[in-house]
Coordinates of N, CA, C and O in Angstrom, one line a residue:
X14 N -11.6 -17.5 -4.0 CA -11.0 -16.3 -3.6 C -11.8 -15.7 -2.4 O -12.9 -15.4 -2.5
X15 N -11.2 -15.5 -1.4 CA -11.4 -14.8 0.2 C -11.8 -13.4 -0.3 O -11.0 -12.7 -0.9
X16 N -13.5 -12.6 0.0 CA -13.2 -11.2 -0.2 C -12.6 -10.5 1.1 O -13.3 -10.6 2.1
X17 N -11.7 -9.9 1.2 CA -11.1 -9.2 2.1 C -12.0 -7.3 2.5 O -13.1 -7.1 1.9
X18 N -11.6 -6.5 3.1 CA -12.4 -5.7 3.6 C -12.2 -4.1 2.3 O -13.0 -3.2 1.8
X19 N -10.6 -4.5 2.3 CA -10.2 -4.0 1.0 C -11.1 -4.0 -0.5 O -11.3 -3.0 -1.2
X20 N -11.6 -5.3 -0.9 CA -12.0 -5.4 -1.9 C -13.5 -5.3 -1.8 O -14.2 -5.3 -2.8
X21 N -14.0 -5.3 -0.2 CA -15.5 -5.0 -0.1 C -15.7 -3.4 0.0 O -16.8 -2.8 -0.2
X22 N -14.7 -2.7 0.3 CA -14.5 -1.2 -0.1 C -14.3 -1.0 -1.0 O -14.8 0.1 -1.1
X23 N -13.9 -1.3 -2.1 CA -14.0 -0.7 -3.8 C -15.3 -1.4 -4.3 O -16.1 -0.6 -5.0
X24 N -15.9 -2.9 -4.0 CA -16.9 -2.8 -4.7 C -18.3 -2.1 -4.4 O -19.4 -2.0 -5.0
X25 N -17.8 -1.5 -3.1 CA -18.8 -1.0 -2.1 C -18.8 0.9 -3.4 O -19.7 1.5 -3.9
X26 N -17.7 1.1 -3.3 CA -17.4 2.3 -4.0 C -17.7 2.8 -5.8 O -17.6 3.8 -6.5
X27 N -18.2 1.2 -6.1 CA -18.3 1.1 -7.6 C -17.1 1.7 -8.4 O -17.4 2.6 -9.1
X28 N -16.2 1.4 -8.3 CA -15.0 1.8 -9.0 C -14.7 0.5 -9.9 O -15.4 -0.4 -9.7
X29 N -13.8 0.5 -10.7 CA -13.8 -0.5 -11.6 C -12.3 -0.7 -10.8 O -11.7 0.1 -10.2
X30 N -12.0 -2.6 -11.2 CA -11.2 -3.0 -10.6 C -10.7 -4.7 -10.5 O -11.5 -5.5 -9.9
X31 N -9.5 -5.0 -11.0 CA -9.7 -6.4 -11.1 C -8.6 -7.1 -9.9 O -7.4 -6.9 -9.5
X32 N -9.8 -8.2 -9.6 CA -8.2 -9.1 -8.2 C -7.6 -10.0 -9.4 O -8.1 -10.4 -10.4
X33 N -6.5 -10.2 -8.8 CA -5.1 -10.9 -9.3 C -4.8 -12.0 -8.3 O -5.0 -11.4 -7.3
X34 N -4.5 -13.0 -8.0 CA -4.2 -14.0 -7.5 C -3.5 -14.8 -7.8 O -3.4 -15.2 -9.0
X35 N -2.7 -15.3 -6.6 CA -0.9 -15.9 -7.0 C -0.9 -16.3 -5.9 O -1.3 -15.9 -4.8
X36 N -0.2 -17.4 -6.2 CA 0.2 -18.9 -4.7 C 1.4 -17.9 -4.1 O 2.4 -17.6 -4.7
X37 N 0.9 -17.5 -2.7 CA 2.2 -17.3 -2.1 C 3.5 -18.0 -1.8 O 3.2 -19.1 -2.0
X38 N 4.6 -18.0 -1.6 CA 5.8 -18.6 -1.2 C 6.1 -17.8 0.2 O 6.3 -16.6 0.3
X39 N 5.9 -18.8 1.5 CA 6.0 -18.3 2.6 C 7.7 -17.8 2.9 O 8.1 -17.1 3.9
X40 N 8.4 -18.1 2.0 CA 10.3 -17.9 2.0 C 10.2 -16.6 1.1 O 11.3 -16.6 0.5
X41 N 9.7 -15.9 0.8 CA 9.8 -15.2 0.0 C 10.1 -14.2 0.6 O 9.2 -13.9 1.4
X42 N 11.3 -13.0 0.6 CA 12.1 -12.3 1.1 C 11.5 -11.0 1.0 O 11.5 -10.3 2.1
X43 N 10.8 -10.1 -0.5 CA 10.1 -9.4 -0.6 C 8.4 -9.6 -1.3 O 8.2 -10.1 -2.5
X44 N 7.9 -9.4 -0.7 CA 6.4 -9.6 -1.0 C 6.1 -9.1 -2.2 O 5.6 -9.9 -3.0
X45 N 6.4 -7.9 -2.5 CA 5.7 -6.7 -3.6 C 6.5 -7.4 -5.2 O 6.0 -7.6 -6.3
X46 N 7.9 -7.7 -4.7 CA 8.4 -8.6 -5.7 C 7.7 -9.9 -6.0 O 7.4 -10.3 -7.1
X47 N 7.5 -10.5 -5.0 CA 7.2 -11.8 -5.4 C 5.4 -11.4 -6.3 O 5.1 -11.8 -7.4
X48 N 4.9 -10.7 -5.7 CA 3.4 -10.4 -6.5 C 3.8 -10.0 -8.0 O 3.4 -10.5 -9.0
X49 N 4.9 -8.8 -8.0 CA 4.9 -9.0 -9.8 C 5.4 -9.5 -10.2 O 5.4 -9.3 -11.4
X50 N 6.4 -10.9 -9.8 CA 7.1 -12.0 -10.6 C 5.6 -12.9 -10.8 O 5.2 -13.2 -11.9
X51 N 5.2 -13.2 -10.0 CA 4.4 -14.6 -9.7 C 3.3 -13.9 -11.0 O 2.8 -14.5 -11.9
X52 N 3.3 -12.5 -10.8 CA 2.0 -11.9 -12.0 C 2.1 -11.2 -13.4 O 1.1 -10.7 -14.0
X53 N 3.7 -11.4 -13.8 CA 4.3 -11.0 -14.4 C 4.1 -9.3 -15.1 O 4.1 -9.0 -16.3
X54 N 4.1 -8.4 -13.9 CA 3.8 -7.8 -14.0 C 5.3 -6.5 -13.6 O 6.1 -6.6 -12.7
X55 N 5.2 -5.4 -14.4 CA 6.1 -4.6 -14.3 C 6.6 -4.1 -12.7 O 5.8 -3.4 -12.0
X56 N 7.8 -4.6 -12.2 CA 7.8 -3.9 -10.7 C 7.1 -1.9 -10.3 O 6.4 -1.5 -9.4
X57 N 7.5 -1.4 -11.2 CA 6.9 -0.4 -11.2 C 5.4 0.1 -11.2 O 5.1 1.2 -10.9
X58 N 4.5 -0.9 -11.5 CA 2.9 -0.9 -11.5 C 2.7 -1.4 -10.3 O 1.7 -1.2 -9.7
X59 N 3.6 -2.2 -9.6 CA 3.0 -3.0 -8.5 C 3.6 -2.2 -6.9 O 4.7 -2.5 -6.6
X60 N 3.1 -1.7 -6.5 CA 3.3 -0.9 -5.3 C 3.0 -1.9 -3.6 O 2.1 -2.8 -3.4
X61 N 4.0 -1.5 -2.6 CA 4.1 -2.4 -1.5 C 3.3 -1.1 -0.3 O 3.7 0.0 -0.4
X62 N 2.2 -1.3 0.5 CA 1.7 -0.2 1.7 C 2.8 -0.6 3.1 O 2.9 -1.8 3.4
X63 N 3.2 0.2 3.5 CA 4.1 0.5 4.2 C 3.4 1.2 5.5 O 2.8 2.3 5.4
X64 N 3.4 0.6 6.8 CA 3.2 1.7 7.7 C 4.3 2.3 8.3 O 5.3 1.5 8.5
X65 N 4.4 4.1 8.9 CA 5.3 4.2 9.3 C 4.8 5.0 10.6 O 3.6 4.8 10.9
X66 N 5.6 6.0 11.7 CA 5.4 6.0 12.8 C 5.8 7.9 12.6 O 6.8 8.2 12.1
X67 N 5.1 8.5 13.0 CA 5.9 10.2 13.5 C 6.6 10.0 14.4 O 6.6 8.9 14.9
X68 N 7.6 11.1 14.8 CA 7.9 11.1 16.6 C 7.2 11.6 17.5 O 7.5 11.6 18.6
X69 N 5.6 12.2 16.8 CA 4.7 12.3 18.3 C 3.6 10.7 18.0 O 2.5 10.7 18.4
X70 N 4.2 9.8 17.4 CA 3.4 8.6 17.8 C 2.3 8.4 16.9 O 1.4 7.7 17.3
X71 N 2.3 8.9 15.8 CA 1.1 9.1 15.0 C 1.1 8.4 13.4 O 1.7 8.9 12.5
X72 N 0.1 7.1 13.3 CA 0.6 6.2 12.2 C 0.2 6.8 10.6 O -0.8 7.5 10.5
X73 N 0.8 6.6 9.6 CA 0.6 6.8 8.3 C 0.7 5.5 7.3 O 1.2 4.4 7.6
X74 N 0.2 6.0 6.3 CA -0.1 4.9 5.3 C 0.9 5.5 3.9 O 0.6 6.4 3.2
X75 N 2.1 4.6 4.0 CA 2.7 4.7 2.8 C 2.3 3.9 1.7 O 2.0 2.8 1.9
X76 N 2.3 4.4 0.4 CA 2.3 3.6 -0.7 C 3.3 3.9 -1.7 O 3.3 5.1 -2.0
X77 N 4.3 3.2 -2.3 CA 5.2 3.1 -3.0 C 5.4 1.8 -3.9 O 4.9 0.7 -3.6
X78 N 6.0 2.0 -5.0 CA 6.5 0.9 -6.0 C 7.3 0.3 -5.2 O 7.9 0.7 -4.3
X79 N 7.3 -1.0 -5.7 CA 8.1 -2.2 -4.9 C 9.8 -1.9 -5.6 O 10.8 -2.3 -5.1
X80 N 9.6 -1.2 -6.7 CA 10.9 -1.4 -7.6 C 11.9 -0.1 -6.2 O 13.1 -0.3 -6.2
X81 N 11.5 0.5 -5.7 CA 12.2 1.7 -4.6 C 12.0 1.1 -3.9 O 11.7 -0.1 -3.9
X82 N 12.1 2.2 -2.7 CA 12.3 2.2 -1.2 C 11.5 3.5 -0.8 O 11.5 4.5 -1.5
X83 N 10.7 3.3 0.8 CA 10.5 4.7 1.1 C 11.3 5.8 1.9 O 12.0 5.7 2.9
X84 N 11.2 6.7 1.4 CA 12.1 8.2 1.6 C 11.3 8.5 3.0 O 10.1 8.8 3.1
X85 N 12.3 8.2 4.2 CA 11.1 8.7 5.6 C 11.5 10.1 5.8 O 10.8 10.7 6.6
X86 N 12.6 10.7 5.1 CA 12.5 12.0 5.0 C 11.1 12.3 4.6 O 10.2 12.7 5.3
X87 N 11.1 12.2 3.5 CA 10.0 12.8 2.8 C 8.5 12.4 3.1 O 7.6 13.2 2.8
X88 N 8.5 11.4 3.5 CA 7.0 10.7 4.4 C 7.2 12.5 5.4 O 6.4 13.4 5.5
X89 N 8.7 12.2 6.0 CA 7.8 13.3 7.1 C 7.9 14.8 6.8 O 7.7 15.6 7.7
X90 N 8.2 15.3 5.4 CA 8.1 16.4 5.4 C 6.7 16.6 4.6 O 6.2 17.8 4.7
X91 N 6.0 15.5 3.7 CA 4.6 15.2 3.4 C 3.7 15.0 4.1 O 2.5 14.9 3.7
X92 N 4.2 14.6 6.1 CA 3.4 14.4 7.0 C 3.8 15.6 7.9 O 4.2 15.2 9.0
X93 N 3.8 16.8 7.6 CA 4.4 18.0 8.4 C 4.9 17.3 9.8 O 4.5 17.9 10.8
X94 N 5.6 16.3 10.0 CA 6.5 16.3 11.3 C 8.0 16.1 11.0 O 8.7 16.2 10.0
X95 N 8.4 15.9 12.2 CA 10.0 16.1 12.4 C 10.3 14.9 11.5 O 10.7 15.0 10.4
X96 N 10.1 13.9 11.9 CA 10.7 12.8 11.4 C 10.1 11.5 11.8 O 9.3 11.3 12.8
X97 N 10.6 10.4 10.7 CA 9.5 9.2 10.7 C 10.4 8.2 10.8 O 11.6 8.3 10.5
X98 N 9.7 6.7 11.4 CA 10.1 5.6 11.6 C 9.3 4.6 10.9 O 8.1 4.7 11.0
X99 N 10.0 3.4 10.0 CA 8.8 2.1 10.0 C 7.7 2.0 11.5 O 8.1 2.5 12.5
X100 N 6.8 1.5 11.4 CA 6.1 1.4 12.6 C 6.6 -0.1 12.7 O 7.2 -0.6 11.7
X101 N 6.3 -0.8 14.1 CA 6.3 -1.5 14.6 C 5.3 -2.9 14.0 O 4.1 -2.7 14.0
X102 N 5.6 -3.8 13.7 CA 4.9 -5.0 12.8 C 3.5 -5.3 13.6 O 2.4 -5.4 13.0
X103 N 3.7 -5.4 14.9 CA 2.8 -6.0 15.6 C 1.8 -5.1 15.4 O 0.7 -5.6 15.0
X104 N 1.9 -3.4 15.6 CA 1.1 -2.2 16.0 C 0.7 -2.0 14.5 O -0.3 -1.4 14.2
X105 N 1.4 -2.3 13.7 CA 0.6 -2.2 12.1 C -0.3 -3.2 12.1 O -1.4 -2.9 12.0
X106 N -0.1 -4.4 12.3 CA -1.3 -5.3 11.8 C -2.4 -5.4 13.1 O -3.4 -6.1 12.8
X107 N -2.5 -5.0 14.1 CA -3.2 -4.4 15.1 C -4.0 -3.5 14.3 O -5.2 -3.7 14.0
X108 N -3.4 -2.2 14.1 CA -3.9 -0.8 13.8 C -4.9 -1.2 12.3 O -6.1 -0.8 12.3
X109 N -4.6 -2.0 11.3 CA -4.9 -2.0 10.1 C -5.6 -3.6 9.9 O -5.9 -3.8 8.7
X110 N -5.9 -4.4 10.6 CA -6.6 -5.7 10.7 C -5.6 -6.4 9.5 O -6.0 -7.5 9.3
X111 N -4.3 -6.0 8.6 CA -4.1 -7.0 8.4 C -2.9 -7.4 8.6 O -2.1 -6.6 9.2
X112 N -2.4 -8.8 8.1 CA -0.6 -9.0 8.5 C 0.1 -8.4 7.6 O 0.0 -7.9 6.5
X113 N 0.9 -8.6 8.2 CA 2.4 -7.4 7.3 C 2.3 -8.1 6.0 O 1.7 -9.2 6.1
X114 N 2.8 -7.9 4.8 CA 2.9 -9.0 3.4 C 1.2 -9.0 2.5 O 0.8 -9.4 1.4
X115 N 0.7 -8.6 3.5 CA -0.7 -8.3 3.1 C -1.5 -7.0 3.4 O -2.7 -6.7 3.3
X116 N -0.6 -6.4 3.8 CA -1.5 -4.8 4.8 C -2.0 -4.1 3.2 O -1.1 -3.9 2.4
X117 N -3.7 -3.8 2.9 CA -4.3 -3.3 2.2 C -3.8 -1.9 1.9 O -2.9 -1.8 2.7
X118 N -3.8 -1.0 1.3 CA -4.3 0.6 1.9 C -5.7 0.9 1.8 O -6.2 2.0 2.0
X119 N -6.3 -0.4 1.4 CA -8.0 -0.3 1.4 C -8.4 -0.9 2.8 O -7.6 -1.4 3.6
X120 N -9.6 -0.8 3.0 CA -10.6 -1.2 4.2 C -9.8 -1.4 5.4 O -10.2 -2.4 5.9
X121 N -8.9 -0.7 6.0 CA -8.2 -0.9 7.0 C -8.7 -0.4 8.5 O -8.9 0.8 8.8
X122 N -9.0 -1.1 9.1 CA -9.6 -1.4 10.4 C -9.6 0.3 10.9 O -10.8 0.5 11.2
X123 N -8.9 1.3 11.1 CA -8.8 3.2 11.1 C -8.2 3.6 10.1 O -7.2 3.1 9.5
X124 N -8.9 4.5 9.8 CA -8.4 5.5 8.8 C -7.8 5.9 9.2 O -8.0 6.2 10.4
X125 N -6.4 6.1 8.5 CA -5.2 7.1 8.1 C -5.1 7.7 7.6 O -6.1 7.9 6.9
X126 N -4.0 8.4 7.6 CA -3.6 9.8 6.5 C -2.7 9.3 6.0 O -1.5 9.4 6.4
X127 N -3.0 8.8 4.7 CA -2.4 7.9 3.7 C -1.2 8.5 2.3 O -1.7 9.1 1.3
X128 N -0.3 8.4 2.3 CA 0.8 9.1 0.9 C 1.0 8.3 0.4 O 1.5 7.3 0.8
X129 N 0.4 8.4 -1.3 CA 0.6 7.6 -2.1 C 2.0 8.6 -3.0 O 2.0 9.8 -3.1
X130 N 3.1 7.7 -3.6 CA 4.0 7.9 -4.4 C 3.3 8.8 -5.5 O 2.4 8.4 -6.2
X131 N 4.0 10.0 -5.5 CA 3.2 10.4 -7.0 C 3.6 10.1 -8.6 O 3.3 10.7 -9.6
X132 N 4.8 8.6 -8.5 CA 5.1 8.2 -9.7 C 4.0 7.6 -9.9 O 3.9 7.3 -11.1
X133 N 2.8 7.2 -9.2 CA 1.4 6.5 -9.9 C 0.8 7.1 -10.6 O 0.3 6.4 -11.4
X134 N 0.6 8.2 -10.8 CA 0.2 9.4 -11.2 C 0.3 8.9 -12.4 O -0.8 8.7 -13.0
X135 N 1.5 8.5 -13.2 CA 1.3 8.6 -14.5 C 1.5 7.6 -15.1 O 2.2 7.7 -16.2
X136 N 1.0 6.1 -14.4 CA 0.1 4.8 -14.9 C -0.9 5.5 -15.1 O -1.4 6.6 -14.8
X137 N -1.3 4.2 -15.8 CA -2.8 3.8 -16.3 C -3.9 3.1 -15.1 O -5.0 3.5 -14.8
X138 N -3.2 1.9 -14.4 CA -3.7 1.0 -13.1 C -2.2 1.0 -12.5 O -1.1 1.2 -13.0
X139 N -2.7 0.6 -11.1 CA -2.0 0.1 -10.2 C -2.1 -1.0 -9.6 O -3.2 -1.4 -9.9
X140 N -1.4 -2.0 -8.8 CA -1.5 -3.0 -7.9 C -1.4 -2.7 -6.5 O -0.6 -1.9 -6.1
X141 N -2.3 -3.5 -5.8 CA -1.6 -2.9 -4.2 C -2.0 -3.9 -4.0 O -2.7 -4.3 -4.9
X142 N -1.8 -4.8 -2.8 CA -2.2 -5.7 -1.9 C -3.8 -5.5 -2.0 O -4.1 -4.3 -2.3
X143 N -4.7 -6.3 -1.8 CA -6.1 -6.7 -1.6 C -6.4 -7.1 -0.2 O -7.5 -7.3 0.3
X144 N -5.4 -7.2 0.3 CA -5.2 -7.1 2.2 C -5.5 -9.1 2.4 O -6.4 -9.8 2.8
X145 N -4.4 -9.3 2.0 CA -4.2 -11.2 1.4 C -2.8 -11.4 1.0 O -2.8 -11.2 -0.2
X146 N -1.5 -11.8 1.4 CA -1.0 -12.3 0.8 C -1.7 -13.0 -0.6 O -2.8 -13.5 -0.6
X147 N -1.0 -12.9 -1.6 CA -1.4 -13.5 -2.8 C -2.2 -13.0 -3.4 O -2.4 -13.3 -4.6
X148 N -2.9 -12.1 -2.9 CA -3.9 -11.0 -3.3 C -3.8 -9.6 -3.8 O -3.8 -8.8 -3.0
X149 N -3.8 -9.2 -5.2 CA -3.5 -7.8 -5.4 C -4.7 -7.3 -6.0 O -5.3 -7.9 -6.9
X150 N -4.9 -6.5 -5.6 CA -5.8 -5.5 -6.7 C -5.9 -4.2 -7.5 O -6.0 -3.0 -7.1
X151 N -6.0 -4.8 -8.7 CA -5.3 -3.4 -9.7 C -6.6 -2.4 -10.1 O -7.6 -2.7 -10.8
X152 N -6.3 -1.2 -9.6 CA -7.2 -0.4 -9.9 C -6.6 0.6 -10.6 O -5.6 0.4 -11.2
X153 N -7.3 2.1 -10.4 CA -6.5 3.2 -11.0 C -6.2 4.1 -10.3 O -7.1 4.7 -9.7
X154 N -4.8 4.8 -10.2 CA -4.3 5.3 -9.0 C -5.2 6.3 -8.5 O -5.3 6.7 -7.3
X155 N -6.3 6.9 -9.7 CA -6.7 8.1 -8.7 C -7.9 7.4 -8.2 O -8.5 8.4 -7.6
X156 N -8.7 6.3 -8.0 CA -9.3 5.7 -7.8 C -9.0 5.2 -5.7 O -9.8 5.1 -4.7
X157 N -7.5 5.1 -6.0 CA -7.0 4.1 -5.1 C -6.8 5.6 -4.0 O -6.7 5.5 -2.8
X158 N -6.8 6.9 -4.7 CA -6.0 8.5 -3.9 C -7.5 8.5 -3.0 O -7.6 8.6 -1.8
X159 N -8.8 8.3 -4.0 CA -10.1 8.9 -3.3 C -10.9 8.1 -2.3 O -11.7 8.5 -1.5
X160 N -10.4 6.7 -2.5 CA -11.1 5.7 -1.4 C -10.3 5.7 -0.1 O -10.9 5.2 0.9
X161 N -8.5 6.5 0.1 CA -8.0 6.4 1.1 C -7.7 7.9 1.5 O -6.8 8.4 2.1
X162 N -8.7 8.4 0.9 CA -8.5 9.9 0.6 C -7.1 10.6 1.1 O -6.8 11.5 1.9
X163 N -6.5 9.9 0.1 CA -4.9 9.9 0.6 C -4.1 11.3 -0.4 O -4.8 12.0 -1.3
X164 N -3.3 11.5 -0.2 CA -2.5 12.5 -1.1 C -1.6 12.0 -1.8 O -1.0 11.0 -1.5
X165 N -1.3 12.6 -2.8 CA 0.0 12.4 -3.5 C 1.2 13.0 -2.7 O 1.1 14.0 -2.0
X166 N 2.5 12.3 -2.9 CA 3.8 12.8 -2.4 C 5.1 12.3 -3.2 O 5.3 11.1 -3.3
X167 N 5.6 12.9 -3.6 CA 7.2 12.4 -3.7 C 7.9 11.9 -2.9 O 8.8 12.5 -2.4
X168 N 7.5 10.1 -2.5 CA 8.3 9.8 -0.7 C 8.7 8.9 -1.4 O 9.4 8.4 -0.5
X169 N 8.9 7.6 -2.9 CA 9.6 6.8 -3.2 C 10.7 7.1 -3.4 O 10.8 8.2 -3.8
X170 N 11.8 6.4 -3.3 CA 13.2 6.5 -3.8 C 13.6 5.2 -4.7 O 13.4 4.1 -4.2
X171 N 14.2 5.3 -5.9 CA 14.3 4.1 -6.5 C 15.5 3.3 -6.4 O 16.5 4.0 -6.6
X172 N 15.7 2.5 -6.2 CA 16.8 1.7 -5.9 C 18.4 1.9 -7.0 O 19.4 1.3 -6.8

């Protein structure tokens, strides 16, 4: 197993925390699905990091359950601007050192101002990417709020 910069930030952080590992399928249409099929794990524990864009150009770090979609309403009324866009693939995995299907919300090349879903809130652990395809690591959401010193938000929408 590859340590990623992600997983050298929590053990750096002493938080408790286990990686998960699963043979990618490069056809695989959604990522966050394929990690809790392959890990047989509840779509709702397993969350997808999402970058998105303001309209004055300014990136954020979404986190949401893979089982929804993100609300860019609500990304941007939790990021006091007008309104929000996916960011751009190339300028996320630039901005964040990793590729899309693997983008961490841990150890990410600049800190952001990160929204995590506040349906985490009331798990026990979470999954997020370990910044690795095939890579998740399940920690515990408030664990995952204080290393990205991120906020809670109501920005998931469930399918």
């Amino acid at each position: 197993m590859s340590v990623t910069p992600g997983i050298r930030q929590a053990e750096k952080a002493g938080i408790s925390f286990e990686i998960k590992e699963y043979s990618h399928d490069a056809s695989s249409a959604s990522y966050g699905e394929e990690a809790a099929q392959a890990l047989g794990l509840n779509s709702e524990e397993v969350f997808k990091t999402l970058l998105a864009q303001s309209n004055d150009g300014k990136l954020v770090v979404a986190v949401v359950p893979v089982s929804g979609t993100l609300d860019l309403k609500a990304l941007a009324k939790a990021a006091s601007c007008k309104k929000m866009e996916m960011a751009d693939p190339v300028k996320a995995e630039k901005t964040t050192g990793y590729v899309v299907g693997g983008i961490s919300p841990l150890g990410q090349k600049k800190a952001l101002p990160t929204f995590i879903d506040a349906s985490a809130q009331s798990l026990d652990k979470i999954h997020v990417s370990a910044g690795k395809r095939g890579l998740e690591i399940c920690l515990a959401p408030d664990d995952l709020l204080s290393l990205t010193r991120g906020q809670w938000a109501s920005i998931g929408r469930q399918n």
